[in-house]
XYZ file of C-alpha atoms in Angstrom:
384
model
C 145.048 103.496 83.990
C 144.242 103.301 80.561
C 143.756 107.005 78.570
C 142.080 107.105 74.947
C 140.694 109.129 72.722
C 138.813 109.013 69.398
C 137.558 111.210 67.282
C 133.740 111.779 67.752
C 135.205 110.109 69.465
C 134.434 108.366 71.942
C 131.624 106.722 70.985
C 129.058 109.623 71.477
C 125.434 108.531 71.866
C 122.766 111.050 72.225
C 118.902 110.517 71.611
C 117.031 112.845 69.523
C 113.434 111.360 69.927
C 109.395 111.616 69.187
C 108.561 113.131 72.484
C 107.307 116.289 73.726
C 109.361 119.467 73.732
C 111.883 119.581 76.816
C 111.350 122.333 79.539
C 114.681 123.558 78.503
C 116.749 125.262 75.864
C 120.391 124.892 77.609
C 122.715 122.879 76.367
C 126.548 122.384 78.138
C 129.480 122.809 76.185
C 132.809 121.494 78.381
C 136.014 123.060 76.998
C 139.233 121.098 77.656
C 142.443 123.612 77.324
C 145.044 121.070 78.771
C 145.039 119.157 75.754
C 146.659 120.356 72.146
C 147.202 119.420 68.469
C 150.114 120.219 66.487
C 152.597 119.302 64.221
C 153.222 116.760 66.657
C 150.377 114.937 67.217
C 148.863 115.232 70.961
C 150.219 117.449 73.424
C 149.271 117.218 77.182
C 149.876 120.850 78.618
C 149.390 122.253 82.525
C 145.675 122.974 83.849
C 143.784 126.063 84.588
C 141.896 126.995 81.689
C 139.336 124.561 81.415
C 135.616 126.105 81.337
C 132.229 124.399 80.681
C 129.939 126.808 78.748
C 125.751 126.914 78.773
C 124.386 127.737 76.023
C 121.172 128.708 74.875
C 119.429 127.191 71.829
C 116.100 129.055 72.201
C 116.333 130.335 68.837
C 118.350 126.890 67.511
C 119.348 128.126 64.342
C 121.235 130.633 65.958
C 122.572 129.562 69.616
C 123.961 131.647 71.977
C 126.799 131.471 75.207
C 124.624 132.475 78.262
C 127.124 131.538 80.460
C 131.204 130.032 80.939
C 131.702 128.515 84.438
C 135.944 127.794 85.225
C 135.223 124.018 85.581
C 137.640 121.392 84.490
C 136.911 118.809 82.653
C 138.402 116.073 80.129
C 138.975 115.379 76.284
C 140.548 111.837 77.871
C 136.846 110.487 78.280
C 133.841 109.737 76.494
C 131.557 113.118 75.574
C 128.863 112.277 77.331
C 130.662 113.572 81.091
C 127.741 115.760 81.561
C 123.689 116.322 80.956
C 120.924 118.204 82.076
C 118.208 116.918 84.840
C 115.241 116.866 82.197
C 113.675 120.012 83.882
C 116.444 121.864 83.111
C 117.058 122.980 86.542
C 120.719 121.294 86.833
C 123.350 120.455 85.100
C 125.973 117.590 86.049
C 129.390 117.786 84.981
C 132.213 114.343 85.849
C 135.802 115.318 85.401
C 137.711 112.258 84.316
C 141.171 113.088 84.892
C 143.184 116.416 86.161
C 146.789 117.084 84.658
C 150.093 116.910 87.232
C 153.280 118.167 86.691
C 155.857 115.164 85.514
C 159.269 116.468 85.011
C 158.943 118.677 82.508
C 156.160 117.259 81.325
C 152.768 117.022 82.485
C 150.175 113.602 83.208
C 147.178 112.845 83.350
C 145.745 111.289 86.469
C 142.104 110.115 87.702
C 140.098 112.918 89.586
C 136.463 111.878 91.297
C 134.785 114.831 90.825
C 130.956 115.283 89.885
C 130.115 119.373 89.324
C 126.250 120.625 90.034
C 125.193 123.441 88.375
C 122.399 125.396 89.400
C 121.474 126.746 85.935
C 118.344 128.482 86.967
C 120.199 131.202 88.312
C 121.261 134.293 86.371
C 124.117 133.553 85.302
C 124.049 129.733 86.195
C 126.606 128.826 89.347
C 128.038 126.128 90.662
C 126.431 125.026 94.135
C 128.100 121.866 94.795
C 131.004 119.516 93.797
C 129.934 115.676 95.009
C 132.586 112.986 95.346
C 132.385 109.894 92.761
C 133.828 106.962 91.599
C 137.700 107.350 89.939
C 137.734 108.766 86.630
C 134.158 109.544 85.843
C 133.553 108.920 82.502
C 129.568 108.730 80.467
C 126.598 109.578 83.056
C 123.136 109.379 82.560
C 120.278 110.600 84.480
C 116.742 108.865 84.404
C 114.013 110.293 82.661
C 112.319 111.157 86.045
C 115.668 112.908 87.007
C 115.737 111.611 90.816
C 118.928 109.142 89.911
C 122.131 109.430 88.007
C 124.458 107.013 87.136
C 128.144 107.495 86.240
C 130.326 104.753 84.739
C 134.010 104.842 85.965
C 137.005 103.744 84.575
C 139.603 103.773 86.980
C 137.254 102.528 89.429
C 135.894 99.764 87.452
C 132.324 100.582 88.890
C 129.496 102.266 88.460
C 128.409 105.390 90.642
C 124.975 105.980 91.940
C 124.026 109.382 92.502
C 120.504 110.681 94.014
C 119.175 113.629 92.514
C 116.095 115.649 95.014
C 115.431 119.064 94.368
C 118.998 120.901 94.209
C 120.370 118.221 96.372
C 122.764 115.248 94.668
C 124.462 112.725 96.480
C 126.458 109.710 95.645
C 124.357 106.858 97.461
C 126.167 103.681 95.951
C 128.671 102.168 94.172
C 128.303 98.895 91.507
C 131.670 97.070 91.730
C 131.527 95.868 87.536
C 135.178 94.051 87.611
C 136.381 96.093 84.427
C 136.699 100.077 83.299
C 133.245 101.021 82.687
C 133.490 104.329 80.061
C 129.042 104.877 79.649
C 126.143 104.154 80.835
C 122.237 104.320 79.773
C 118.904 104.211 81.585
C 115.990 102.826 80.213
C 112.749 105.045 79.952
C 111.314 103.067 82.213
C 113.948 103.482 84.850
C 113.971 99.907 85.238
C 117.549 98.590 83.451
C 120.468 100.434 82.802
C 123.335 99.057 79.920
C 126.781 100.442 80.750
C 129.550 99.582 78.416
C 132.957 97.797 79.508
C 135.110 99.264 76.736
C 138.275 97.252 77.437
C 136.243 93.911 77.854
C 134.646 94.548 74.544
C 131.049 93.565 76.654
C 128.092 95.977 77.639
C 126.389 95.093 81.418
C 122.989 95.041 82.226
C 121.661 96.836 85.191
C 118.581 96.889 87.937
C 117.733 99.569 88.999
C 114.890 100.060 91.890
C 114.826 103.533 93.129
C 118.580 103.952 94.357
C 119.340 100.510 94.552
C 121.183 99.233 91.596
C 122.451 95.391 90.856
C 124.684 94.185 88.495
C 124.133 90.855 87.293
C 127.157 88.943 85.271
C 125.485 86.552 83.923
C 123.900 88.891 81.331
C 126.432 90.300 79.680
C 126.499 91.151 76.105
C 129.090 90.662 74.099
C 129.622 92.760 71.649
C 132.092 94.323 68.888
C 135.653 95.670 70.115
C 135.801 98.458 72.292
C 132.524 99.419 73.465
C 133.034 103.207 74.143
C 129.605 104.779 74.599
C 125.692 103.388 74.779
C 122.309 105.287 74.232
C 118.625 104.371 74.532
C 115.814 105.018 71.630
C 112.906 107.085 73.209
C 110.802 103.981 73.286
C 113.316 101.404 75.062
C 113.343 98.967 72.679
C 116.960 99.384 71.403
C 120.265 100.713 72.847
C 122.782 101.245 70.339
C 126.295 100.932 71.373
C 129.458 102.886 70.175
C 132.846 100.842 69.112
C 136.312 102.526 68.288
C 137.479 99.472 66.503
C 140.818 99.171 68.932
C 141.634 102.106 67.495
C 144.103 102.033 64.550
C 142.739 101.674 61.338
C 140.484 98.592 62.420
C 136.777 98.878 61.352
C 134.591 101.025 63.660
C 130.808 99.568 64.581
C 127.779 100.392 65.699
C 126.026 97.565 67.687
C 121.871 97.427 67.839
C 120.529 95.680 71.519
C 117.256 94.408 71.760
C 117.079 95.478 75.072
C 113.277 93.661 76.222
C 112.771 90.285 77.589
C 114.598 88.693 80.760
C 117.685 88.338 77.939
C 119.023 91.498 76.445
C 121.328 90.542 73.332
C 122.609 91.590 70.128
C 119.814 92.521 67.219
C 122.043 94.246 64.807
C 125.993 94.777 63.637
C 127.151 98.002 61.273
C 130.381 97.898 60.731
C 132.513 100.776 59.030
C 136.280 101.072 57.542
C 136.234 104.760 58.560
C 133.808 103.649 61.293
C 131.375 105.728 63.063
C 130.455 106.263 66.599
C 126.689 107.747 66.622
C 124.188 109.137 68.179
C 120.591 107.329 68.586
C 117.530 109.728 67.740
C 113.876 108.910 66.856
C 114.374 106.374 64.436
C 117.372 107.837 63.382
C 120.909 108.580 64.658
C 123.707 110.832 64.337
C 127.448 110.244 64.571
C 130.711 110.805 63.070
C 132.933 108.982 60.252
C 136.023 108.500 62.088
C 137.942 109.127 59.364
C 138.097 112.021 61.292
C 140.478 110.541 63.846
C 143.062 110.983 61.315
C 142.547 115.082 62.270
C 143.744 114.500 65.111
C 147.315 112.677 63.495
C 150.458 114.269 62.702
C 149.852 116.405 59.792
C 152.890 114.656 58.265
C 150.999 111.075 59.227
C 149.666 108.740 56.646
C 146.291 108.218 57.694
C 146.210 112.389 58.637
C 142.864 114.181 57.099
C 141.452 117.784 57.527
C 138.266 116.703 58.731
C 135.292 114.101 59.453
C 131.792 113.423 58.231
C 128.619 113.098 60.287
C 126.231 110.241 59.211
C 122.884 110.120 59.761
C 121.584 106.362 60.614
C 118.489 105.186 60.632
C 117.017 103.006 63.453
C 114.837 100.704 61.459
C 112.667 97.356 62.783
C 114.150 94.731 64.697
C 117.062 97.588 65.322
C 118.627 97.237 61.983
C 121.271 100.129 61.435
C 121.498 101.753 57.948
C 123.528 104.729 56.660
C 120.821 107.870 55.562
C 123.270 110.477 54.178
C 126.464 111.860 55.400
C 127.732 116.251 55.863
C 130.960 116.772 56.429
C 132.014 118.019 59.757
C 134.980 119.522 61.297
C 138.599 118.601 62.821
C 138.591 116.081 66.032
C 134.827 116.326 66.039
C 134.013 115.313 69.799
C 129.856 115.851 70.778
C 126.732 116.305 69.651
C 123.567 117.609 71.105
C 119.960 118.336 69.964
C 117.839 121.222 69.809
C 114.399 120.927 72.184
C 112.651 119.455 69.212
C 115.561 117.491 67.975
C 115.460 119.606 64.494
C 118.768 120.930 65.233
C 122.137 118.635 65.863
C 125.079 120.883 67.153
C 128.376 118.907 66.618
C 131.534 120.827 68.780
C 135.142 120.353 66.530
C 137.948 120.039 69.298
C 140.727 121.227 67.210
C 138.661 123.992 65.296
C 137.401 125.175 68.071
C 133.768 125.775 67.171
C 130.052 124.424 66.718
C 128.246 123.164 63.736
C 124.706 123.548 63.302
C 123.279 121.456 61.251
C 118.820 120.931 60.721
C 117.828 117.718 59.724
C 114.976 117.887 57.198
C 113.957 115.314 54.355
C 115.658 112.613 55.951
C 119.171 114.730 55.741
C 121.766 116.649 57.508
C 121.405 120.040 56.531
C 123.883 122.573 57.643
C 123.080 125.579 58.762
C 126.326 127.432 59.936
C 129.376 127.376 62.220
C 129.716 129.176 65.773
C 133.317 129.712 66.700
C 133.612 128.785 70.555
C 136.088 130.107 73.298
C 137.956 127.041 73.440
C 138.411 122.910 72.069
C 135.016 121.565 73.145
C 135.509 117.977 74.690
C 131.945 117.113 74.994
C 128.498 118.775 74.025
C 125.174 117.642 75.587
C 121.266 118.802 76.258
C 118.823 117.462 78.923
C 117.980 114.055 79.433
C 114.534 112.887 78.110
């Protein structure tokens, strides 16, 4: 099993969009309290503290906890491990990994677990916990909300899960030959791109109703490690996430055309300090991962205080450029969007809090910082 971690960092990919207003103002917050940063570097500790929190972004300048259910959940995984059905009604949380004792010491291994929140009751509750694939990484659920699929890297598939009413089930699983760590669906609910992050390819996916095919012969190739993978509101492009092979490699951010019998390659942005983003209308947000040095040894070379979030623009035939950059926190690790995608909230693992930042004139403006009861491993809203 292979266990990694970037800063914003995983290759977070979020859309923002020109759409109506969601029916929801939640947005889940998992905290991962197993994991710690010190003088050190990264230190894997015992379970038991995990939590994911739902908060509420009615007012999104200002958003508040609502609710903190004792779930666990992963930093080792990309920040995308949970969403919300796009009615708001439910809220799906994979754990990647739990920690076991070693020695002294303590592990991680894969779980297979896939929470459902009921989060229209007051407080929101967990009604069921579904088996999955192992080590559930990125999910995505359709814009109708009826399907949900969950890339998994220890299983080297992809899960399908059925979504009716309050009732999910895992109805299938897409054998994909390598570690699968996300997964998009169209709008359409027609294709689905998951990316193979140690293959340094992203798959191509049918999808009619639950029945999902996985053709090999369509794979993209694409820059190294392909970590996470997000749709623009009007299908045209995915944009995928790359950590670079970690190090101090460049980062990149990889436009797909994603139309026509032969999905492929339209653009290539690639960074020194690298970013990992997050697709919105015709813009994105992500993070510099210079910020991966906050997570380094304070006495290590490469060691920094904090990142920067950049604000990309989506522009015709999916070319990526830079729009401005604000600078964000330590071991930044999710973003999410307020109902009108105004608001960005980035979560700071090691600072334990959320930024709030507006984006108006083309720009990242911030707006303040809302410390949180824990290192949030992954922020996300509703699926749209």
């Amino acid at each position: 099993m292979t266990l990694r971690r970037t800063a914003f960092g995983a290759g977070l990919l979020l859309l923002a969009g020109q759409f109506a207003h969601a029916s929801t103002t939640d947005i889940l917050i998992g905290l991962d309290e197993k994991i710690a940063y010190g003088p050190d570097g990264q230190a894997n500790g015992p379970p038991g503290k995990d939590a994911v929190l739902v908060m509420d972004v009615s007012n999104p300048a200002k958003p508040k906890i609502r609710a903190s259910l004792p779930l666990t959940n992963s930093l080792l995984g990309p920040p995308t491990n949970l969403q919300i059905t796009p009615d708001g009604k439910l809220g799906l949380v994979a754990n990647s990994v739990n920690h076991v004792q070693d020695g002294a010491a303590w592990k991680a291994v894969p779980d297979d677990k896939l929470y459902v929140i009921d989060l229209t009751a007051n407080p929101p509750k967990l009604i069921d916990t579904v088996t999955v694939g192992k080590q559930p990484s990125g999910l995505a659920i359709s814009h109708k909300g009826d399907l949900a699929l969950i890339g998994n890297r220890a299983g080297k598939s992809v899960s399908v899960v059925s979504i009716q009413g309050t009732t999910v089930k895992a109805v299938g699983e897409v054998p994909m030959d390598n570690e699968v760590a996300g997964v998009a669906i169209t709008p359409d609910g027609k294709r689905a791109f998951a990316v193979m992050n140690l293959a340094n390819k992203v798959g191509v996916l049918s999808i009619d109703g639950t029945k999902v095919s996985y053709d090999k012969s369509l794979d993209i190739p694409s820059a190294f490690n392909p970590y996470n993978i997000d749709i623009m509101p009007d299908g045209k492009f995915a944009v995928a996430s790359h950590t670079g092979a970690q190090g101090i490699n460049a980062d990149a951010e990889v436009s797909i055309d994603t139309s026509g019998a032969h999905p492929h390659v339209a653009d290539i942005m690639a960074r020194a300090r690298g970013r990992k983003g997050s697709p919105s209308r015709p813009t994105a947000v992500g993070g510099d991962a210079a910020d991966r040095g906050s997570g380094a040894k304070p006495s290590a070379w490469n060691h920094v205080a904090g990142g920067h979030a950049a604000l990309l623009s989506v522009g015709p035939g999916g070319k990526l450029t830079v729009a401005n950059k604000a600078p964000i926190g330590a071991l930044p690790e999710g973003i999410a969007f307020s109902p009108n995608s105004e608001y960005v909230y980035i979560g700071n693992y090691i600072d334990k809090n959320l930024q709030v930042f507006r984006i108006a004139g083309g720009k990242l403006v911030s707006v303040g910082t809302l410390s949180l009861p824990g290192q949030p491993a992954s922020v996300r809203g509703p699926a749209r």
